[in-house]
Coordinates of C-alpha atoms in Angstrom, one line a residue:
X91 CA 50.9 171.5 128.5
X92 CA 49.0 174.2 126.7
X93 CA 51.0 177.0 125.3
X94 CA 50.7 180.2 127.3
X95 CA 50.7 183.8 125.9
X96 CA 53.8 185.5 127.2
X97 CA 53.3 189.3 127.3
X98 CA 56.2 191.7 126.7
X99 CA 55.7 193.1 130.2
X100 CA 57.1 189.8 131.6
X101 CA 60.2 190.2 129.6
X102 CA 60.7 193.8 130.6
X103 CA 60.3 192.9 134.2
X104 CA 63.1 190.3 134.3
X105 CA 65.5 192.5 132.3
X106 CA 65.0 195.5 134.6
X107 CA 65.4 193.3 137.7
X108 CA 68.8 192.0 136.4
X109 CA 70.1 195.4 135.8
X110 CA 68.9 196.6 139.2
X111 CA 70.9 193.9 141.0
X112 CA 74.1 194.7 139.1
X113 CA 74.5 191.4 137.3
X114 CA 77.1 192.4 134.7
X115 CA 78.2 189.1 133.2
X116 CA 76.4 187.5 130.2
X117 CA 74.0 186.0 132.6
X118 CA 71.5 183.4 131.4
X119 CA 68.8 184.9 133.6
X120 CA 67.8 186.7 130.4
X121 CA 67.2 183.4 128.7
X122 CA 63.7 183.5 130.1
X123 CA 62.8 186.8 128.4
X124 CA 63.5 185.9 124.8
X125 CA 62.5 182.3 124.8
X126 CA 59.2 183.5 126.3
X127 CA 58.9 185.8 123.3
X128 CA 59.4 182.8 121.0
X129 CA 56.2 181.2 122.4
X130 CA 57.5 177.9 123.8
X131 CA 56.2 174.9 121.9
X132 CA 55.4 173.0 125.1
X133 CA 58.0 172.4 127.6
X134 CA 57.4 168.6 127.8
X135 CA 57.3 168.2 124.1
X136 CA 60.0 165.5 124.2
X137 CA 62.5 164.2 126.8
X138 CA 66.2 164.9 126.6
X139 CA 67.7 162.7 123.9
X140 CA 69.4 159.4 124.6
X141 CA 73.1 159.0 123.8
X142 CA 73.8 158.1 120.1
X143 CA 74.7 154.5 119.4
X144 CA 77.8 153.4 117.6
X145 CA 77.5 153.4 113.9
X146 CA 78.0 150.6 111.3
X147 CA 81.6 149.3 111.4
X148 CA 82.3 150.9 114.8
X149 CA 83.3 148.8 117.8
X150 CA 83.2 150.1 121.3
X151 CA 86.5 150.2 123.0
X152 CA 86.9 148.2 126.1
X153 CA 88.1 151.2 128.0
X154 CA 85.4 154.0 127.9
X155 CA 87.8 156.6 129.2
X156 CA 87.8 160.2 127.8
X157 CA 90.5 162.6 128.6
X158 CA 89.6 166.3 127.8
X159 CA 90.3 169.9 128.8
X160 CA 92.5 172.8 127.7
X161 CA 91.8 175.7 125.4
X162 CA 89.3 177.2 127.8
X163 CA 87.9 174.0 129.2
X164 CA 89.2 173.8 132.7
X165 CA 92.2 176.1 132.3
X166 CA 91.8 177.0 136.0
X167 CA 90.9 174.9 139.1
X168 CA 87.2 175.3 140.0
X169 CA 86.3 177.3 143.1
X170 CA 83.8 174.4 143.9
X171 CA 81.2 172.3 142.1
X172 CA 78.3 174.1 144.0
X173 CA 76.2 175.7 141.4
X174 CA 73.4 176.0 143.8
X175 CA 75.4 178.6 145.7
X176 CA 77.6 180.1 143.0
X177 CA 76.6 180.1 139.4
X178 CA 80.2 180.9 138.3
X179 CA 82.0 178.4 140.5
X180 CA 83.7 176.9 137.4
X181 CA 82.8 173.4 138.4
X182 CA 81.7 170.3 136.5
X183 CA 78.0 170.6 135.5
X184 CA 77.8 166.9 134.5
X185 CA 77.7 166.1 138.2
X186 CA 74.2 167.5 138.3
X187 CA 70.8 167.1 136.8
X188 CA 68.1 169.8 136.9
X189 CA 64.4 169.7 136.4
X190 CA 64.9 170.7 132.8
X191 CA 67.8 170.4 130.4
X192 CA 68.9 172.2 127.2
X193 CA 69.3 170.2 124.0
X194 CA 71.8 170.7 121.2
X195 CA 69.1 172.9 119.6
X196 CA 68.9 175.0 122.8
X197 CA 65.4 173.8 123.6
X198 CA 64.4 173.3 127.3
X199 CA 63.1 169.8 127.7
X200 CA 62.2 167.7 130.8
X201 CA 65.1 166.0 132.7
X202 CA 64.6 165.2 136.4
X203 CA 61.0 166.4 135.8
X204 CA 58.9 164.0 133.6
X205 CA 56.1 166.4 133.3
X206 CA 55.6 170.2 133.6
X207 CA 52.2 171.9 133.8
X208 CA 50.9 175.3 134.7
X209 CA 47.7 177.0 135.8
X210 CA 45.7 179.1 133.3
X211 CA 47.9 182.2 133.4
X212 CA 51.3 180.6 134.1
X213 CA 51.6 182.0 137.6
X214 CA 51.9 178.5 139.2
X215 CA 54.1 175.8 137.7
X216 CA 54.0 172.1 138.8
X217 CA 56.9 169.7 138.1
X218 CA 56.3 166.0 138.4
X219 CA 59.5 164.4 139.4
X220 CA 60.7 161.1 137.9
X221 CA 60.4 158.3 140.5
X222 CA 63.7 156.9 139.4
X223 CA 65.5 160.1 140.2
X224 CA 68.3 159.3 142.8
X225 CA 71.3 160.8 144.4
X226 CA 74.7 159.1 143.8
X227 CA 74.4 157.4 147.2
X228 CA 71.3 155.6 146.0
X229 CA 68.8 157.7 148.0
X230 CA 65.8 159.3 146.2
X231 CA 66.3 162.7 144.7
X232 CA 62.8 164.3 145.3
X233 CA 60.8 167.4 145.0
X234 CA 61.8 168.2 148.7
X235 CA 65.5 168.4 147.6
X236 CA 64.7 171.0 145.0
X237 CA 62.6 173.0 147.4
X238 CA 65.4 173.0 150.0
X239 CA 68.0 173.8 147.3
X240 CA 66.2 176.8 145.9
X241 CA 65.5 178.1 149.4
X242 CA 69.1 177.6 150.3
X243 CA 70.1 179.7 147.3
X244 CA 67.6 182.4 148.4
X245 CA 68.6 182.3 152.1
X246 CA 70.5 185.5 152.8
X247 CA 72.9 183.5 155.0
X248 CA 74.1 181.6 151.9
X249 CA 75.2 184.8 150.3
X250 CA 74.6 183.4 146.8
X251 CA 75.7 186.2 144.4
X252 CA 73.1 185.2 141.8
X253 CA 70.1 184.5 144.1
X254 CA 68.2 187.0 141.9
X255 CA 67.9 184.2 139.4
X256 CA 64.9 182.9 141.4
X257 CA 63.2 186.3 142.1
X258 CA 60.2 185.3 140.0
X259 CA 59.2 183.0 142.8
X260 CA 56.6 184.5 145.2
X261 CA 58.4 186.2 148.1
X262 CA 61.8 185.0 146.9
X263 CA 63.2 188.6 146.7
X264 CA 61.7 189.6 150.0
X265 CA 63.2 186.5 151.7
X266 CA 66.6 187.0 150.1
X267 CA 66.6 190.7 151.2
X268 CA 65.6 189.8 154.8
X269 CA 62.2 191.6 154.4
X270 CA 60.6 188.3 155.5
X271 CA 62.3 185.6 157.6
X272 CA 60.1 182.6 157.2
X273 CA 61.2 180.4 154.3
X274 CA 57.7 178.7 154.3
X275 CA 56.4 182.0 152.7
X276 CA 58.6 181.5 149.7
X277 CA 56.5 180.1 146.8
X278 CA 58.2 176.8 146.2
X279 CA 56.9 173.7 148.0
X280 CA 57.0 170.0 147.7
X281 CA 53.4 168.8 147.7
X282 CA 54.8 165.3 148.1
X283 CA 58.1 163.6 147.2
X284 CA 57.4 163.7 143.5
X285 CA 55.5 167.0 143.0
X286 CA 57.1 170.4 143.2
X287 CA 54.7 173.4 143.1
X288 CA 56.2 176.8 142.3
X289 CA 54.1 179.9 142.8
X290 CA 55.4 183.0 141.1
X291 CA 54.9 186.7 141.7
X292 CA 52.6 186.7 138.6
X293 CA 52.3 185.1 135.2
X294 CA 55.7 183.8 134.0
X295 CA 55.3 181.8 130.9
X296 CA 59.1 181.3 130.6
X297 CA 59.7 179.9 134.1
X298 CA 60.5 176.3 133.0
X299 CA 63.3 177.7 130.8
X300 CA 64.9 179.1 133.9
X301 CA 64.8 175.7 135.5
X302 CA 66.9 174.3 132.8
X303 CA 69.8 176.6 133.6
X304 CA 72.7 175.9 135.9
X305 CA 71.6 178.2 138.7
X306 CA 68.6 176.0 139.3
X307 CA 70.6 172.8 139.9
X308 CA 70.1 171.1 143.3
X309 CA 72.4 170.5 146.2
X310 CA 72.5 167.6 148.6
X311 CA 71.3 168.7 151.9
X312 CA 72.9 166.1 154.2
X313 CA 76.3 166.7 152.6
X314 CA 76.0 170.5 152.8
X315 CA 74.9 170.3 156.5
X316 CA 77.7 167.9 157.4
X317 CA 80.6 169.4 155.4
X318 CA 79.8 173.1 154.9
X319 CA 81.8 174.7 152.1
X320 CA 83.8 171.6 151.6
X321 CA 80.8 169.5 150.6
X322 CA 81.8 169.3 147.0
X323 CA 85.2 167.8 147.7
X324 CA 85.6 164.3 146.2
X325 CA 85.4 162.6 149.6
X326 CA 82.2 164.4 150.6
X327 CA 80.1 165.1 147.5
X328 CA 76.8 163.4 146.7
X329 CA 75.4 164.5 143.3
X330 CA 72.5 163.5 141.0
X331 CA 73.9 163.9 137.5
X332 CA 75.2 161.5 134.9
X333 CA 78.7 161.4 136.5
X334 CA 80.2 161.4 140.0
X335 CA 83.4 162.9 141.3
X336 CA 85.8 160.2 141.8
X337 CA 88.8 162.4 142.7
X338 CA 89.9 166.0 142.6
X339 CA 93.5 166.9 143.0
X340 CA 93.3 170.7 143.2
X341 CA 95.1 172.6 140.4
X342 CA 96.0 169.3 138.8
X343 CA 93.2 166.9 137.7
X344 CA 89.6 166.1 138.1
X345 CA 88.4 162.5 137.6
X346 CA 84.7 161.6 137.0
X347 CA 83.0 158.2 137.0
X348 CA 79.7 157.2 135.4
X349 CA 76.9 157.5 138.1
X350 CA 75.3 154.1 138.3
X351 CA 72.3 155.6 140.1
X352 CA 71.6 158.2 137.5
X353 CA 68.2 157.6 135.8
X354 CA 69.7 157.8 132.3
X355 CA 72.7 155.7 133.1
X356 CA 71.8 153.1 130.5
X357 CA 72.2 155.7 127.8
X358 CA 75.6 156.8 128.9
X359 CA 78.6 155.0 127.5
X360 CA 81.6 156.7 129.0
X361 CA 82.7 155.0 132.2
X362 CA 85.5 157.5 133.2
X363 CA 86.4 161.1 132.3
X364 CA 89.8 162.6 133.2
X365 CA 90.0 166.4 133.2
X366 CA 93.5 167.8 133.7
X367 CA 93.7 171.4 134.7
X368 CA 95.6 172.8 131.7
X369 CA 96.6 176.5 131.5
X370 CA 95.8 178.4 128.2
X371 CA 99.6 178.9 127.7
X372 CA 100.0 175.1 127.2
X373 CA 98.3 175.4 123.9
X374 CA 97.8 172.2 121.9
X375 CA 100.8 170.4 123.2
X376 CA 98.9 168.1 125.6
X377 CA 96.7 167.0 122.7
X378 CA 99.6 166.4 120.4
X379 CA 101.4 164.5 123.1
X380 CA 98.4 162.2 123.4
X381 CA 97.8 163.3 126.9
X382 CA 94.2 164.3 126.2
X383 CA 91.6 163.2 123.6
X384 CA 89.6 166.4 123.2
X385 CA 90.4 170.1 123.5
X386 CA 89.8 173.5 122.0
X387 CA 92.7 174.9 119.9
X388 CA 93.8 178.5 120.2
X389 CA 94.5 180.7 117.2
X390 CA 98.2 179.9 117.2
X391 CA 97.5 176.2 116.8
X392 CA 94.4 176.0 114.5
X393 CA 96.1 176.6 111.1
X394 CA 98.8 174.1 111.8
X395 CA 96.2 171.5 112.9
X396 CA 94.1 172.1 109.8
X397 CA 97.1 172.0 107.4
X398 CA 98.5 168.7 108.7
X399 CA 96.8 165.8 107.0
X400 CA 97.1 163.7 110.1
X401 CA 95.0 166.2 112.2
X402 CA 92.9 168.1 109.7
X403 CA 89.9 165.7 110.0
X404 CA 90.0 165.9 113.8
X405 CA 89.2 169.6 113.8
X406 CA 85.6 170.8 113.7
X407 CA 83.9 174.1 114.2
X408 CA 81.0 174.3 116.7
X409 CA 78.4 176.9 117.3
X410 CA 79.3 179.6 119.8
X411 CA 77.1 182.5 118.8
X412 CA 78.8 185.8 119.1
X413 CA 79.4 189.1 117.2
X414 CA 82.2 191.7 117.3
X415 CA 81.0 195.2 116.5
X416 CA 81.8 198.9 116.8
X417 CA 79.8 201.4 118.8
X418 CA 80.2 205.0 117.6
X419 CA 78.9 207.1 120.5
X420 CA 76.3 209.4 119.0
X421 CA 76.6 212.0 121.8
X422 CA 80.4 212.5 121.1
X423 CA 82.0 214.2 118.2
X424 CA 82.7 213.2 115.5
X425 CA 80.1 210.4 115.8
X426 CA 77.2 212.7 116.5
X427 CA 77.2 213.2 112.7
X428 CA 75.4 210.3 111.0
X429 CA 77.5 210.9 107.8
X430 CA 80.7 210.2 109.8
X431 CA 79.1 207.0 111.2
X432 CA 78.2 205.9 107.6
X433 CA 81.7 206.7 106.5
X434 CA 83.1 204.4 109.2
X435 CA 80.7 201.6 108.2
X436 CA 81.7 201.7 104.6
X437 CA 85.4 201.9 105.5
X438 CA 85.5 198.6 107.4
X439 CA 87.1 196.0 105.2
X440 CA 85.8 193.0 107.1
X441 CA 87.6 190.4 105.0
X442 CA 90.9 192.1 105.9
X443 CA 90.1 192.6 109.6
X444 CA 89.2 188.9 110.2
X445 CA 92.5 187.7 108.8
X446 CA 94.2 188.5 112.1
X447 CA 91.7 186.1 113.9
X448 CA 93.4 183.2 112.1
X449 CA 90.1 181.4 111.5
X450 CA 88.4 182.4 114.8
X451 CA 86.2 185.1 113.2
X452 CA 84.4 185.5 109.9
X453 CA 83.1 188.7 108.3
X454 CA 79.7 189.8 109.7
X455 CA 77.0 191.8 108.0
X456 CA 74.4 191.8 110.7
X457 CA 74.0 191.1 114.4
X458 CA 72.8 187.5 114.3
X459 CA 75.3 184.7 113.2
X460 CA 74.2 182.3 110.4
X461 CA 72.3 179.3 111.7
X462 CA 70.5 181.0 114.5
X463 CA 67.0 182.3 114.7
X464 CA 66.6 185.7 113.0
X465 CA 69.8 185.4 111.0
X466 CA 69.6 187.5 107.8
X467 CA 71.0 186.6 104.4
X468 CA 69.5 189.6 102.6
X469 CA 71.3 191.5 99.8
X470 CA 69.6 194.8 100.9
X471 CA 70.9 194.5 104.4
X472 CA 74.4 193.6 103.2
X473 CA 74.4 196.6 101.0
X474 CA 73.7 199.2 103.8
X475 CA 77.2 199.0 105.3
X476 CA 79.1 197.2 102.6
X477 CA 82.8 197.9 102.3
X478 CA 83.2 200.7 99.8
X479 CA 86.1 203.1 100.3
X480 CA 84.7 205.6 97.7
X481 CA 81.3 205.6 99.4
X482 CA 83.1 206.1 102.7
X483 CA 84.9 209.2 101.6
X484 CA 81.8 210.5 99.7
X485 CA 79.8 210.4 103.0
X486 CA 82.3 213.0 104.4
X487 CA 81.5 215.6 101.8
X488 CA 80.0 218.7 103.4
X489 CA 81.2 217.8 106.8
X490 CA 84.2 219.3 108.7
X491 CA 86.1 216.1 107.9
X492 CA 85.8 216.1 104.1
X493 CA 88.6 214.3 102.5
X494 CA 89.6 212.6 105.7
X495 CA 90.9 215.8 107.3
X496 CA 90.5 217.6 110.7
X497 CA 89.7 214.6 112.7
X498 CA 89.6 215.3 116.4
X499 CA 91.3 212.9 118.9
X500 CA 89.5 209.6 118.7
X501 CA 89.9 206.9 121.2
X502 CA 88.8 203.3 120.5
X503 CA 88.1 201.6 123.8
X504 CA 87.9 197.8 124.6
X505 CA 88.0 195.5 127.6
X506 CA 91.1 193.6 128.5
X507 CA 90.3 190.0 127.4
X508 CA 91.5 187.2 125.3
X509 CA 89.4 185.9 122.4
X510 CA 91.6 187.8 119.9
X511 CA 90.0 191.1 120.9
X512 CA 93.0 193.4 120.7
X513 CA 94.4 192.1 117.3
X514 CA 90.9 192.6 115.8
X515 CA 90.7 196.1 117.2
X516 CA 94.1 196.9 115.8
X517 CA 93.0 195.6 112.4
X518 CA 90.0 198.0 112.6
X519 CA 92.3 200.8 113.4
X520 CA 94.4 200.0 110.3
X521 CA 91.5 200.0 107.8
X522 CA 90.1 203.3 109.3
X523 CA 93.4 204.9 108.8
X524 CA 93.8 203.5 105.3
X525 CA 90.4 204.5 104.0
X526 CA 89.4 207.5 106.0
X527 CA 92.8 208.8 107.3
X528 CA 91.2 208.5 110.7
X529 CA 93.8 208.0 113.4
X530 CA 92.5 206.2 116.5
X531 CA 94.2 205.6 119.8
X532 CA 93.6 202.1 121.4
X533 CA 92.5 202.1 125.0
X534 CA 92.5 198.7 126.8
X535 CA 90.5 198.9 130.0
X536 CA 90.3 196.5 132.9
X537 CA 86.8 194.8 132.6
X538 CA 85.2 196.4 135.6
X539 CA 86.3 200.0 134.5
X540 CA 85.2 199.2 130.9
X541 CA 81.7 198.2 132.0
X542 CA 81.3 201.1 134.4
X543 CA 82.2 203.6 131.7
X544 CA 80.2 201.7 129.0
X545 CA 77.0 201.9 131.1
X546 CA 77.6 205.7 131.6
X547 CA 78.0 206.1 127.8
X548 CA 81.4 207.7 128.7
X549 CA 83.3 206.0 125.9
X550 CA 83.7 207.8 122.5
X551 CA 84.2 204.7 120.2
X552 CA 83.9 201.2 121.4
X553 CA 85.1 197.8 120.2
X554 CA 82.9 195.2 121.8
X555 CA 81.4 191.7 121.5
X556 CA 78.1 190.1 122.3
X557 CA 77.6 186.4 123.0
X558 CA 74.1 185.2 122.4
X559 CA 72.5 184.3 125.7
X560 CA 69.5 182.5 124.2
X561 CA 68.5 181.5 120.7
X562 CA 66.1 184.4 119.8
X563 CA 66.7 187.7 118.0
X564 CA 65.1 189.5 121.0
X565 CA 68.4 188.9 122.8
X566 CA 70.6 190.5 120.2
X567 CA 68.4 193.6 119.7
X568 CA 66.4 194.2 122.9
X569 CA 69.1 193.4 125.4
X570 CA 71.7 195.4 123.5
X571 CA 70.1 198.3 121.6
X572 CA 66.6 199.0 123.0
X573 CA 66.4 202.7 123.7
X574 CA 63.9 202.6 126.5
X575 CA 66.1 200.6 128.8
X576 CA 66.9 202.7 131.9
X577 CA 69.9 200.8 133.0
X578 CA 72.6 198.6 131.3
X579 CA 72.5 200.3 128.0
X580 CA 75.7 200.1 126.1
X581 CA 75.2 203.1 123.8
X582 CA 73.5 206.5 123.7
X583 CA 72.0 205.8 120.3
X584 CA 68.2 205.8 120.4
X585 CA 65.7 205.4 117.5
X586 CA 62.0 205.4 118.1
X587 CA 61.2 203.5 114.9
X588 CA 63.8 200.8 115.9
X589 CA 62.2 200.5 119.4
X590 CA 58.7 200.1 117.9
X591 CA 59.9 197.2 115.7
X592 CA 61.4 195.5 118.7
X593 CA 58.2 195.9 120.7
X594 CA 56.1 194.6 117.8
X595 CA 58.4 191.5 117.4
X596 CA 58.3 190.9 121.2
X597 CA 54.6 191.1 121.5
X598 CA 53.5 188.8 118.7
X599 CA 53.7 185.0 118.8
X600 CA 53.5 184.7 115.0
X601 CA 57.1 183.6 114.1
X602 CA 57.0 184.9 110.6
X603 CA 55.8 188.3 111.7
X604 CA 58.3 188.4 114.6
X605 CA 61.3 187.8 112.3
X606 CA 60.0 190.4 109.9
X607 CA 60.0 193.0 112.6
X608 CA 63.5 192.1 113.7
X609 CA 64.7 192.3 110.1
X610 CA 63.3 195.7 109.8
X611 CA 64.9 196.6 113.2
X612 CA 68.3 195.6 111.8
X613 CA 67.7 197.7 108.7
X614 CA 67.0 200.8 110.8
X615 CA 69.9 200.1 113.1
X616 CA 72.4 199.8 110.2
X617 CA 71.0 202.8 108.2
X618 CA 71.2 205.1 111.2
X619 CA 74.5 203.4 112.2
X620 CA 73.7 202.7 115.8
X621 CA 76.4 200.1 115.4
X622 CA 78.8 198.5 112.8
X623 CA 78.8 194.7 112.6
X624 CA 82.4 193.5 111.9
X625 CA 82.9 189.8 112.7
X626 CA 81.1 186.7 113.9
X627 CA 82.8 184.6 116.5
X628 CA 84.0 181.2 115.6
X629 CA 85.0 178.4 118.0
X630 CA 86.8 175.1 117.2
X631 CA 87.3 171.8 118.9
X632 CA 89.7 169.0 118.1
X633 CA 89.0 165.4 118.9
X634 CA 90.9 162.1 118.4
X635 CA 89.4 159.9 115.7
X636 CA 88.2 157.4 118.3
X637 CA 86.1 160.0 120.1
X638 CA 82.5 159.7 118.7
X639 CA 79.0 160.7 119.6
X640 CA 78.9 164.5 119.3
X641 CA 75.3 165.6 118.8
X642 CA 74.4 167.7 115.7
X643 CA 72.0 170.6 115.8
X644 CA 69.3 171.4 113.2
X645 CA 72.0 173.1 111.1
X646 CA 74.0 169.9 110.9
X647 CA 76.8 171.3 113.0
X648 CA 78.5 169.2 115.6
X649 CA 77.9 170.6 119.1
X650 CA 80.4 170.8 121.9
X651 CA 79.9 172.2 125.4
X652 CA 79.5 175.9 125.2
X653 CA 77.5 178.7 126.8
X654 CA 74.1 177.0 127.0
X655 CA 74.5 173.4 126.0
X656 CA 76.5 171.4 128.6
X657 CA 75.5 167.8 127.9
X658 CA 78.3 166.7 125.7
X659 CA 79.8 164.0 128.0
X660 CA 76.5 162.2 128.2
X661 CA 76.7 161.5 124.5
X662 CA 80.3 160.7 123.8
X663 CA 81.8 157.3 123.5
X664 CA 85.2 155.7 122.5
X665 CA 85.6 153.3 119.6
X666 CA 88.5 151.0 119.0
X667 CA 91.5 152.7 117.5
X668 CA 92.3 151.8 113.9

């Protein structure tokens, strides 16, 4: 497939549409925008990787049975496993296979599709389906199944809350909004059993990336039509992914079995996966009691695991790109004064702040975490907002707040959530009081209220985090700080020079030039203190020594299921215990 130029207008179109339909979660619909800006290297460059093979000296266990969960993995019972209807059903994604899949390096590669091609301008995409693609009952999984599934998602009768995911398809939005009633007018059709043709509203060079995401997964029509909303119960479900649903005892346990009809079955070693529903409050106890083999430790357990010689080697950090930062609202005193904003930036003792995170955060000096595209390791950038109490107080000279006096009432607002948010915010309060004599009140808001007030720029001082939706700097800067966005903006801060750098980075496909523009944008953002980066998010997993096969990304990090990559189970295997 020849690479297609992807103009910035395509990116803007998708971002505006998402805001217009009120999608307020960190929705991967935006993945299309930034990966398009990267200039994809050809969507059928290579197939999804086969499972790793046991290494020298390893012997496969007779029982290939993995037990995992806890720490955020299946802490609540799923609403269903029907991603075609509800993107956030909380189900088991390994039951399904989409046309494309994301690798450990977050690249979209062919999966059920063996070939992807486009017309000259990228307004029509054609997926050639593997002829060994089957449902778990042994029947063929064809292009007609994807056509029906996508139209089901768009059908207003389905009431899929994230149907807008497919609005790039010709007439999809009109059909979903009942402006047309004939599904044959929607631009997705099976030319035959093995050829899916997707006609879009215009050129969309990023569209194959969308088809790698969970909202583009298929549903099994006969099961849906026979069982309705109960079609993903264990007794009813027919799926097409690497695993099948053997049993599901609600609020207790989910059991998966290897799908013998899956086209990649020969590369999957696990035969059985047991997933108990484990509340967060249970902590690491199920793992320590040998009830599970793989979990994610919480802050209270991490240090103990790492300090115990028996478990220290079982803990590993995996990429989960996110950044905690402060937003001083430039339309509200005292943050309408850039000197005050700079004083705040220099007063943040990041090393001290992250101590409260107990290993789940590290000091941040820019927006993009290390190891991801656009990450900066630049002494000039580090110096702009470096911790320097003397420089912080010096910034206040000549202002009404000289010497750390006369501060107005300052409220630091955050959303009510876990992830160590409140302890980190309290640590920020402490360093501001210590170094600027700035007293702040902490306001913890219910998430919906927080978002509503954030979009209105009604909050004076904000503690917030951003999880990377896709591996490109466009996501961190354009989707968060671009001043020309008309909806969904987190802050009132606007800087024309910053916006121009983002536009230049968006509109060129030269990687070196793009990264240079985004680096300049970061410099402008920090100098004018549109934000204050404080901490990068860190996530950990802990696995028994006999659990092997975790993939590594280009940075050499082990990768566990996270917010884009969800292919972990296909690669794991169990070796004999020592």
